[in-house]
mmCIF file of C-alpha atoms in Angstrom:
data_model
loop_
_atom_site.group_PDB
_atom_site.id
_atom_site.type_symbol
_atom_site.label_atom_id
_atom_site.label_comp_id
_atom_site.label_asym_id
_atom_site.label_seq_id
_atom_site.Cartn_x
_atom_site.Cartn_y
_atom_site.Cartn_z
ATOM 1 C CA MET A 1152 -32.568 66.615 46.853
ATOM 2 C CA LYS A 1153 -31.001 69.162 43.665
ATOM 3 C CA ALA A 1154 -29.337 71.940 44.327
ATOM 4 C CA ASN A 1155 -29.687 75.590 42.079
ATOM 5 C CA VAL A 1156 -27.938 78.365 41.651
ATOM 6 C CA GLN A 1157 -30.044 81.424 41.760
ATOM 7 C CA THR A 1158 -29.978 84.393 39.648
ATOM 8 C CA LEU A 1159 -28.764 87.422 40.855
ATOM 9 C CA ASN A 1160 -28.291 90.677 39.062
ATOM 10 C CA VAL A 1161 -28.590 90.223 35.803
ATOM 11 C CA PRO A 1162 -28.363 92.926 33.089
ATOM 12 C CA PRO A 1163 -31.393 93.852 31.752
ATOM 13 C CA ALA A 1164 -30.017 93.529 28.357
ATOM 14 C CA LEU A 1165 -28.567 89.954 29.411
ATOM 15 C CA SER A 1166 -31.619 88.687 30.444
ATOM 16 C CA ASP A 1167 -34.111 88.106 27.412
ATOM 17 C CA ALA A 1168 -33.147 84.911 26.893
ATOM 18 C CA PRO A 1169 -35.981 82.167 28.676
ATOM 19 C CA VAL A 1170 -33.651 80.853 31.650
ATOM 20 C CA ALA A 1171 -34.774 77.128 32.227
ATOM 21 C CA GLU A 1172 -34.049 75.164 35.372
ATOM 22 C CA LYS A 1173 -30.921 74.090 36.139
ATOM 23 C CA SER A 1174 -29.430 72.035 38.265
ATOM 24 C CA LEU A 1175 -25.423 73.503 39.696
ATOM 25 C CA ALA A 1176 -23.617 70.674 38.576
ATOM 26 C CA SER A 1177 -25.022 71.647 34.957
ATOM 27 C CA VAL A 1178 -24.185 75.307 35.623
ATOM 28 C CA LEU A 1179 -20.671 74.732 36.163
ATOM 29 C CA SER A 1180 -19.779 72.183 34.214
ATOM 30 C CA GLU A 1181 -21.031 74.938 31.389
ATOM 31 C CA LEU A 1182 -19.346 76.982 33.255
ATOM 32 C CA PHE A 1183 -16.088 75.091 33.005
ATOM 33 C CA LYS A 1184 -16.663 73.926 29.548
ATOM 34 C CA MET A 1185 -15.926 70.325 30.357
ATOM 35 C CA ARG A 1186 -16.016 68.834 26.716
ATOM 36 C CA LEU A 1187 -12.819 71.763 26.662
ATOM 37 C CA THR A 1188 -11.736 70.665 29.792
ATOM 38 C CA THR A 1189 -11.475 66.841 29.107
ATOM 39 C CA LEU A 1190 -10.111 67.372 25.562
ATOM 40 C CA VAL A 1191 -7.770 69.614 27.868
ATOM 41 C CA LEU A 1192 -6.812 66.449 30.321
ATOM 42 C CA LEU A 1193 -6.139 63.819 27.094
ATOM 43 C CA THR A 1194 -3.924 65.809 25.504
ATOM 44 C CA THR A 1195 -2.282 66.271 29.031
ATOM 45 C CA LEU A 1196 -2.516 62.420 29.876
ATOM 46 C CA VAL A 1197 -0.779 61.992 26.287
ATOM 47 C CA GLY A 1198 2.446 64.038 26.985
ATOM 48 C CA PHE A 1199 2.282 62.630 30.634
ATOM 49 C CA TYR A 1200 2.373 58.855 29.243
ATOM 50 C CA LEU A 1201 4.929 59.609 26.080
ATOM 51 C CA GLY A 1202 7.386 61.408 28.438
ATOM 52 C CA THR A 1203 7.174 59.454 31.099
ATOM 53 C CA ARG A 1204 10.890 56.245 31.412
ATOM 54 C CA GLY A 1205 10.330 53.740 32.890
ATOM 55 C CA PRO A 1206 7.392 52.970 35.415
ATOM 56 C CA VAL A 1207 4.182 55.461 34.992
ATOM 57 C CA SER A 1208 4.233 57.821 38.660
ATOM 58 C CA TYR A 1209 0.348 57.401 39.328
ATOM 59 C CA GLY A 1210 0.648 59.936 42.206
ATOM 60 C CA LEU A 1211 2.880 62.943 40.272
ATOM 61 C CA MET A 1212 0.193 62.043 36.560
ATOM 62 C CA CYS A 1213 -2.996 62.754 38.708
ATOM 63 C CA SER A 1214 -1.312 65.763 40.939
ATOM 64 C CA THR A 1215 -0.875 66.725 37.026
ATOM 65 C CA LEU A 1216 -4.242 66.021 36.093
ATOM 66 C CA LEU A 1217 -5.904 67.644 38.655
ATOM 67 C CA GLY A 1218 -3.909 70.841 38.792
ATOM 68 C CA THR A 1219 -3.998 71.012 34.653
ATOM 69 C CA ALA A 1220 -8.157 70.705 35.382
ATOM 70 C CA LEU A 1221 -8.283 73.366 37.700
ATOM 71 C CA LEU A 1222 -6.423 75.843 35.222
ATOM 72 C CA ALA A 1223 -7.905 74.950 32.802
ATOM 73 C CA ALA A 1224 -11.524 75.368 34.522
ATOM 74 C CA GLY A 1225 -10.339 78.907 35.631
ATOM 75 C CA ALA A 1226 -9.885 79.329 32.358
ATOM 76 C CA SER A 1227 -12.621 78.797 30.575
ATOM 77 C CA ALA A 1228 -15.147 80.893 33.070
ATOM 78 C CA LEU A 1229 -12.731 83.976 33.108
ATOM 79 C CA ASN A 1230 -12.962 83.754 29.267
ATOM 80 C CA GLN A 1231 -16.888 83.240 29.068
ATOM 81 C CA LEU A 1232 -16.530 86.598 32.149
ATOM 82 C CA LEU A 1233 -14.847 88.408 28.790
ATOM 83 C CA GLU A 1234 -17.206 87.931 26.465
ATOM 84 C CA LEU A 1235 -20.565 87.457 28.722
ATOM 85 C CA GLU A 1236 -21.893 90.617 26.240
ATOM 86 C CA HIS A 1237 -21.378 89.028 22.882
ATOM 87 C CA ASP A 1238 -21.786 85.475 23.861
ATOM 88 C CA ALA A 1239 -25.324 87.376 24.698
ATOM 89 C CA LYS A 1240 -25.835 87.579 21.181
ATOM 90 C CA MET A 1241 -25.024 84.417 19.929
ATOM 91 C CA ARG A 1242 -27.799 81.882 19.646
ATOM 92 C CA ARG A 1243 -24.772 78.529 20.555
ATOM 93 C CA THR A 1244 -24.124 80.462 23.918
ATOM 94 C CA GLN A 1245 -26.878 82.930 24.941
ATOM 95 C CA ASP A 1246 -27.855 80.057 27.420
ATOM 96 C CA ARG A 1247 -24.422 80.062 29.052
ATOM 97 C CA PRO A 1248 -24.388 80.366 33.093
ATOM 98 C CA LEU A 1249 -23.099 84.214 32.655
ATOM 99 C CA PRO A 1250 -25.000 85.551 30.003
ATOM 100 C CA SER A 1251 -28.254 83.900 31.204
ATOM 101 C CA GLY A 1252 -27.925 85.312 34.665
ATOM 102 C CA ARG A 1253 -27.863 81.712 36.617
ATOM 103 C CA LEU A 1254 -24.576 83.005 37.565
ATOM 104 C CA THR A 1255 -23.617 86.558 38.163
ATOM 105 C CA PRO A 1256 -20.111 87.876 36.473
ATOM 106 C CA GLU A 1257 -18.698 88.570 39.927
ATOM 107 C CA ALA A 1258 -19.458 84.910 40.984
ATOM 108 C CA GLY A 1259 -17.725 83.658 37.451
ATOM 109 C CA LEU A 1260 -15.158 86.102 38.491
ATOM 110 C CA ILE A 1261 -14.235 84.594 41.405
ATOM 111 C CA ILE A 1262 -14.869 80.691 40.642
ATOM 112 C CA GLY A 1263 -12.955 81.309 37.664
ATOM 113 C CA GLY A 1264 -10.263 83.377 39.449
ATOM 114 C CA ILE A 1265 -9.599 80.799 42.602
ATOM 115 C CA CYS A 1266 -10.058 78.002 39.769
ATOM 116 C CA ALA A 1267 -7.613 79.087 37.319
ATOM 117 C CA GLY A 1268 -5.041 80.404 41.158
ATOM 118 C CA ALA A 1269 -5.372 77.474 42.789
ATOM 119 C CA GLY A 1270 -4.706 75.056 39.621
ATOM 120 C CA LEU A 1271 -1.021 77.445 39.108
ATOM 121 C CA ILE A 1272 -0.118 76.823 42.668
ATOM 122 C CA TRP A 1273 -1.421 73.032 43.026
ATOM 123 C CA LEU A 1274 0.862 72.139 39.673
ATOM 124 C CA ALA A 1275 3.938 74.632 41.120
ATOM 125 C CA LEU A 1276 3.761 72.753 44.197
ATOM 126 C CA THR A 1277 3.434 69.000 43.338
ATOM 127 C CA VAL A 1278 4.460 68.679 39.947
ATOM 128 C CA ASN A 1279 7.374 71.321 38.917
ATOM 129 C CA LEU A 1280 8.246 74.760 37.765
ATOM 130 C CA LEU A 1281 8.168 74.306 34.018
ATOM 131 C CA THR A 1282 5.105 73.010 34.362
ATOM 132 C CA ALA A 1283 2.966 75.401 36.438
ATOM 133 C CA LEU A 1284 5.182 77.921 34.249
ATOM 134 C CA LEU A 1285 3.930 76.555 31.277
ATOM 135 C CA GLY A 1286 -0.163 77.265 32.876
ATOM 136 C CA ALA A 1287 0.674 80.203 33.854
ATOM 137 C CA VAL A 1288 1.749 81.440 29.986
ATOM 138 C CA THR A 1289 -1.597 79.239 29.047
ATOM 139 C CA LEU A 1290 -3.864 81.153 31.033
ATOM 140 C CA ALA A 1291 -2.153 84.256 29.858
ATOM 141 C CA SER A 1292 -2.340 83.752 26.498
ATOM 142 C CA TYR A 1293 -5.888 82.541 26.273
ATOM 143 C CA VAL A 1294 -7.131 84.831 28.340
ATOM 144 C CA PHE A 1295 -5.720 87.966 28.227
ATOM 145 C CA VAL A 1296 -4.388 87.621 24.272
ATOM 146 C CA TYR A 1297 -6.250 85.328 22.287
ATOM 147 C CA THR A 1298 -10.460 86.081 24.123
ATOM 148 C CA PRO A 1299 -9.923 90.144 23.477
ATOM 149 C CA LEU A 1300 -8.106 89.409 20.032
ATOM 150 C CA LYS A 1301 -11.111 87.689 18.997
ATOM 151 C CA ARG A 1302 -12.892 90.890 18.505
ATOM 152 C CA VAL A 1303 -10.007 93.096 16.646
ATOM 153 C CA THR A 1304 -8.481 90.374 14.664
ATOM 154 C CA SER A 1305 -9.139 87.330 12.110
ATOM 155 C CA LEU A 1306 -5.527 86.588 13.658
ATOM 156 C CA ASN A 1307 -6.901 84.815 16.455
ATOM 157 C CA THR A 1308 -7.280 81.372 15.705
ATOM 158 C CA ALA A 1309 -3.777 80.812 14.886
ATOM 159 C CA ILE A 1310 -2.082 83.119 18.038
ATOM 160 C CA GLY A 1311 -5.306 80.866 20.053
ATOM 161 C CA ALA A 1312 -3.669 77.502 18.465
ATOM 162 C CA ILE A 1313 -0.607 78.503 20.523
ATOM 163 C CA PRO A 1314 -2.272 78.144 24.043
ATOM 164 C CA GLY A 1315 -4.650 75.260 23.002
ATOM 165 C CA ALA A 1316 -1.341 73.298 22.243
ATOM 166 C CA LEU A 1317 0.578 73.336 25.533
ATOM 167 C CA PRO A 1318 -1.232 70.841 27.579
ATOM 168 C CA PRO A 1319 0.424 68.006 26.177
ATOM 169 C CA LEU A 1320 3.865 69.383 26.484
ATOM 170 C CA MET A 1321 2.981 70.755 29.982
ATOM 171 C CA GLY A 1322 1.827 66.660 29.952
ATOM 172 C CA TRP A 1323 5.155 65.975 28.970
ATOM 173 C CA THR A 1324 7.645 68.278 31.018
ATOM 174 C CA ALA A 1325 5.576 67.031 34.072
ATOM 175 C CA ALA A 1326 6.628 63.560 33.284
ATOM 176 C CA ARG A 1327 10.323 64.554 32.080
ATOM 177 C CA GLY A 1328 11.073 67.866 34.164
ATOM 178 C CA GLU A 1329 12.421 69.502 31.258
ATOM 179 C CA ILE A 1330 11.359 71.231 27.465
ATOM 180 C CA SER A 1331 12.778 68.794 24.560
ATOM 181 C CA ALA A 1332 12.055 68.568 20.606
ATOM 182 C CA GLU A 1333 9.798 65.675 21.245
ATOM 183 C CA GLY A 1334 7.260 67.601 23.207
ATOM 184 C CA TRP A 1335 7.193 70.426 21.284
ATOM 185 C CA SER A 1336 6.364 67.819 18.325
ATOM 186 C CA LEU A 1337 3.327 67.297 20.671
ATOM 187 C CA PHE A 1338 2.764 70.774 20.411
ATOM 188 C CA ALA A 1339 3.610 71.754 17.061
ATOM 189 C CA ILE A 1340 0.191 68.559 16.133
ATOM 190 C CA LEU A 1341 -2.299 70.574 17.982
ATOM 191 C CA CYS A 1342 -1.155 73.708 16.612
ATOM 192 C CA PHE A 1343 -1.808 72.008 13.083
ATOM 193 C CA TRP A 1344 -5.434 70.444 14.093
ATOM 194 C CA GLN A 1345 -6.913 73.275 15.471
ATOM 195 C CA LEU A 1346 -7.042 75.805 12.527
ATOM 196 C CA PRO A 1347 -9.365 73.513 10.240
ATOM 197 C CA HIS A 1348 -11.044 72.414 13.546
ATOM 198 C CA PHE A 1349 -12.203 76.524 14.133
ATOM 199 C CA LEU A 1350 -11.630 77.478 10.643
ATOM 200 C CA ALA A 1351 -14.969 74.885 10.501
ATOM 201 C CA ILE A 1352 -16.677 75.993 13.534
ATOM 202 C CA ALA A 1353 -16.108 79.794 12.552
ATOM 203 C CA TRP A 1354 -17.410 78.550 9.038
ATOM 204 C CA MET A 1355 -20.486 77.168 10.138
ATOM 205 C CA TYR A 1356 -21.958 79.772 12.416
ATOM 206 C CA ARG A 1357 -19.800 83.092 10.579
ATOM 207 C CA ASP A 1358 -23.455 84.877 10.569
ATOM 208 C CA GLU A 1359 -23.746 84.613 14.393
ATOM 209 C CA TYR A 1360 -19.915 85.229 15.475
ATOM 210 C CA ALA A 1361 -20.410 88.429 13.052
ATOM 211 C CA LYS A 1362 -23.216 89.467 15.009
ATOM 212 C CA ALA A 1363 -22.054 89.265 18.181
ATOM 213 C CA GLY A 1364 -18.809 91.307 16.993
ATOM 214 C CA PHE A 1365 -15.998 88.518 16.664
ATOM 215 C CA VAL A 1366 -13.668 89.283 13.640
ATOM 216 C CA MET A 1367 -13.784 85.618 12.372
ATOM 217 C CA LEU A 1368 -11.834 84.574 9.030
ATOM 218 C CA PRO A 1369 -15.223 83.810 7.179
ATOM 219 C CA ALA A 1370 -16.491 87.780 8.181
ATOM 220 C CA ILE A 1371 -13.623 89.381 6.053
ATOM 221 C CA ASP A 1372 -13.731 86.390 3.437
ATOM 222 C CA PRO A 1373 -17.020 86.216 2.251
ATOM 223 C CA THR A 1374 -16.514 83.679 -0.395
ATOM 224 C CA GLY A 1375 -14.523 81.334 2.004
ATOM 225 C CA GLU A 1376 -11.463 81.149 -0.307
ATOM 226 C CA ARG A 1377 -9.326 81.742 1.802
ATOM 227 C CA THR A 1378 -10.766 79.890 5.057
ATOM 228 C CA GLY A 1379 -11.471 76.356 2.825
ATOM 229 C CA ARG A 1380 -7.612 77.229 1.785
ATOM 230 C CA GLN A 1381 -5.852 77.912 4.836
ATOM 231 C CA ALA A 1382 -7.934 74.698 6.387
ATOM 232 C CA PHE A 1383 -6.732 72.614 3.566
ATOM 233 C CA CYS A 1384 -3.490 74.055 4.013
ATOM 234 C CA HIS A 1385 -3.500 73.495 7.655
ATOM 235 C CA THR A 1386 -4.613 69.743 7.079
ATOM 236 C CA LEU A 1387 -1.414 69.229 4.818
ATOM 237 C CA GLY A 1388 1.056 70.968 7.405
ATOM 238 C CA LEU A 1389 -0.325 68.210 9.988
ATOM 239 C CA LEU A 1390 0.832 65.234 8.051
ATOM 240 C CA PRO A 1391 4.121 65.036 7.729
ATOM 241 C CA VAL A 1392 4.699 66.883 11.893
ATOM 242 C CA SER A 1393 2.244 63.951 12.769
ATOM 243 C CA LEU A 1394 4.423 61.598 12.134
ATOM 244 C CA SER A 1395 7.352 63.259 14.197
ATOM 245 C CA PRO A 1396 6.790 61.177 16.976
ATOM 246 C CA PHE A 1397 7.560 58.216 15.510
ATOM 247 C CA LEU A 1398 10.834 60.110 13.914
ATOM 248 C CA PHE A 1399 11.918 60.760 17.786
ATOM 249 C CA LYS A 1400 11.005 56.641 18.185
ATOM 250 C CA LEU A 1401 8.358 57.736 20.309
ATOM 251 C CA VAL A 1402 6.187 55.316 18.480
ATOM 252 C CA GLY A 1403 6.743 52.395 16.465
ATOM 253 C CA PRO A 1404 5.533 51.265 12.788
ATOM 254 C CA VAL A 1405 1.598 51.262 13.897
ATOM 255 C CA TYR A 1406 1.299 54.071 14.629
ATOM 256 C CA LEU A 1407 3.296 55.628 11.417
ATOM 257 C CA CYS A 1408 0.705 53.983 9.369
ATOM 258 C CA GLY A 1409 -2.594 55.267 11.229
ATOM 259 C CA ALA A 1410 -0.973 58.389 11.221
ATOM 260 C CA LEU A 1411 -0.724 58.727 7.618
ATOM 261 C CA MET A 1412 -4.038 56.802 6.845
ATOM 262 C CA LEU A 1413 -5.935 59.186 9.153
ATOM 263 C CA GLY A 1414 -4.021 62.568 8.015
ATOM 264 C CA ILE A 1415 -4.868 61.588 4.266
ATOM 265 C CA GLY A 1416 -8.158 61.083 5.831
ATOM 266 C CA PHE A 1417 -8.417 64.615 7.331
ATOM 267 C CA MET A 1418 -7.069 66.273 3.873
ATOM 268 C CA TRP A 1419 -9.809 64.945 1.699
ATOM 269 C CA PHE A 1420 -12.322 66.531 3.990
ATOM 270 C CA ALA A 1421 -10.211 69.750 4.021
ATOM 271 C CA PHE A 1422 -10.216 69.739 0.291
ATOM 272 C CA GLN A 1423 -13.660 69.289 -0.405
ATOM 273 C CA PHE A 1424 -14.025 71.748 2.437
ATOM 274 C CA ALA A 1425 -12.235 73.955 0.564
ATOM 275 C CA ARG A 1426 -13.786 73.134 -2.898
ATOM 276 C CA GLN A 1427 -17.123 73.337 -1.809
ATOM 277 C CA ARG A 1428 -17.566 75.940 1.223
ATOM 278 C CA THR A 1429 -21.020 74.729 2.388
ATOM 279 C CA MET A 1430 -22.277 73.945 5.417
ATOM 280 C CA GLY A 1431 -22.580 69.906 4.783
ATOM 281 C CA ARG A 1432 -18.861 70.453 4.171
ATOM 282 C CA ALA A 1433 -17.795 72.427 6.886
ATOM 283 C CA ARG A 1434 -20.005 69.842 9.108
ATOM 284 C CA ALA A 1435 -18.544 67.411 7.787
ATOM 285 C CA LEU A 1436 -14.457 69.074 8.317
ATOM 286 C CA PHE A 1437 -16.130 69.185 11.169
ATOM 287 C CA TYR A 1438 -16.345 66.188 12.181
ATOM 288 C CA ALA A 1439 -13.602 64.600 10.797
ATOM 289 C CA SER A 1440 -11.427 66.397 13.000
ATOM 290 C CA ILE A 1441 -13.177 65.477 16.159
ATOM 291 C CA PHE A 1442 -12.537 61.845 15.544
ATOM 292 C CA TYR A 1443 -8.772 62.356 14.114
ATOM 293 C CA LEU A 1444 -7.600 63.578 17.000
ATOM 294 C CA PRO A 1445 -8.118 61.094 19.723
ATOM 295 C CA LEU A 1446 -8.026 58.111 16.854
ATOM 296 C CA LEU A 1447 -4.813 59.932 16.454
ATOM 297 C CA LEU A 1448 -3.686 60.372 20.325
ATOM 298 C CA GLY A 1449 -5.113 56.361 21.257
ATOM 299 C CA LEU A 1450 -2.359 55.516 17.884
ATOM 300 C CA MET A 1451 0.138 57.418 20.004
ATOM 301 C CA VAL A 1452 -0.365 55.488 23.727
ATOM 302 C CA PHE A 1453 -0.772 51.836 22.039
ATOM 303 C CA ASP A 1454 2.107 52.054 20.186
ATOM 304 C CA LYS A 1455 5.042 53.581 22.343
ATOM 305 C CA ILE A 1456 8.049 52.219 22.601
ATOM 306 C CA ARG A 1457 9.084 51.875 26.049
ATOM 307 C CA SER A 1458 11.633 53.308 27.339
#
């Protein structure tokens, strides 16, 4: 029998959107932002694999992924709790569990808090304290720094890139037990990748973001010149940064060639967006970013130099 979440204590201002029946699994999937959480787990897994010396410890790997999954799920729930009223004003987010009323704010707080806390404790007990500490920094910077800054300054995207780039470093420290230059190189790749990715989204939904009170760069850059220029500059910076795993001898020449081709292709889409800030160019850049990252990570795994 399909379980459903009942609407309880929904503020009147937030209950205008039509609420269709959804299963409990579907509601929790949306609360935990499963697509984003899956990306977090993918980058964590790659960081763990690259950081592993010798045979892979599958028990440690599973513990790392479980703790990270709980942490990411909790962070997503708490993020949506803080943005509840703002999400209700945007068409793309008004059907989320909290603004739609499928879950109450109290339920979101309890679920998010338990998941995040359990994730940190699990990482500390079964992985190592350093990885748990990085997880705590990720949680705090995402929920308590990046989330409120979205309503204050357009720099929120750059600041939000920090917690978004920490998961591969967490995977690295889970395997190595230390932070090193190689781990920071994975962090840098994710940092540079996120900016053109999120700037494309911000441009496509600039009117909705403005309506909801989020201060994204396109809101203060109506012509899009700064938005396009920043997107292109970050793909330009990403290209040499993406070659650092080869320089650190983590990966071989297959990765080097693939990273160069992927980086040049990503730059081309960003350049086209910088030239013509149309919806089509922004969407093309968004999809280019979606293809770029998993292909780059796949090349890392495929061409890892065994140590």
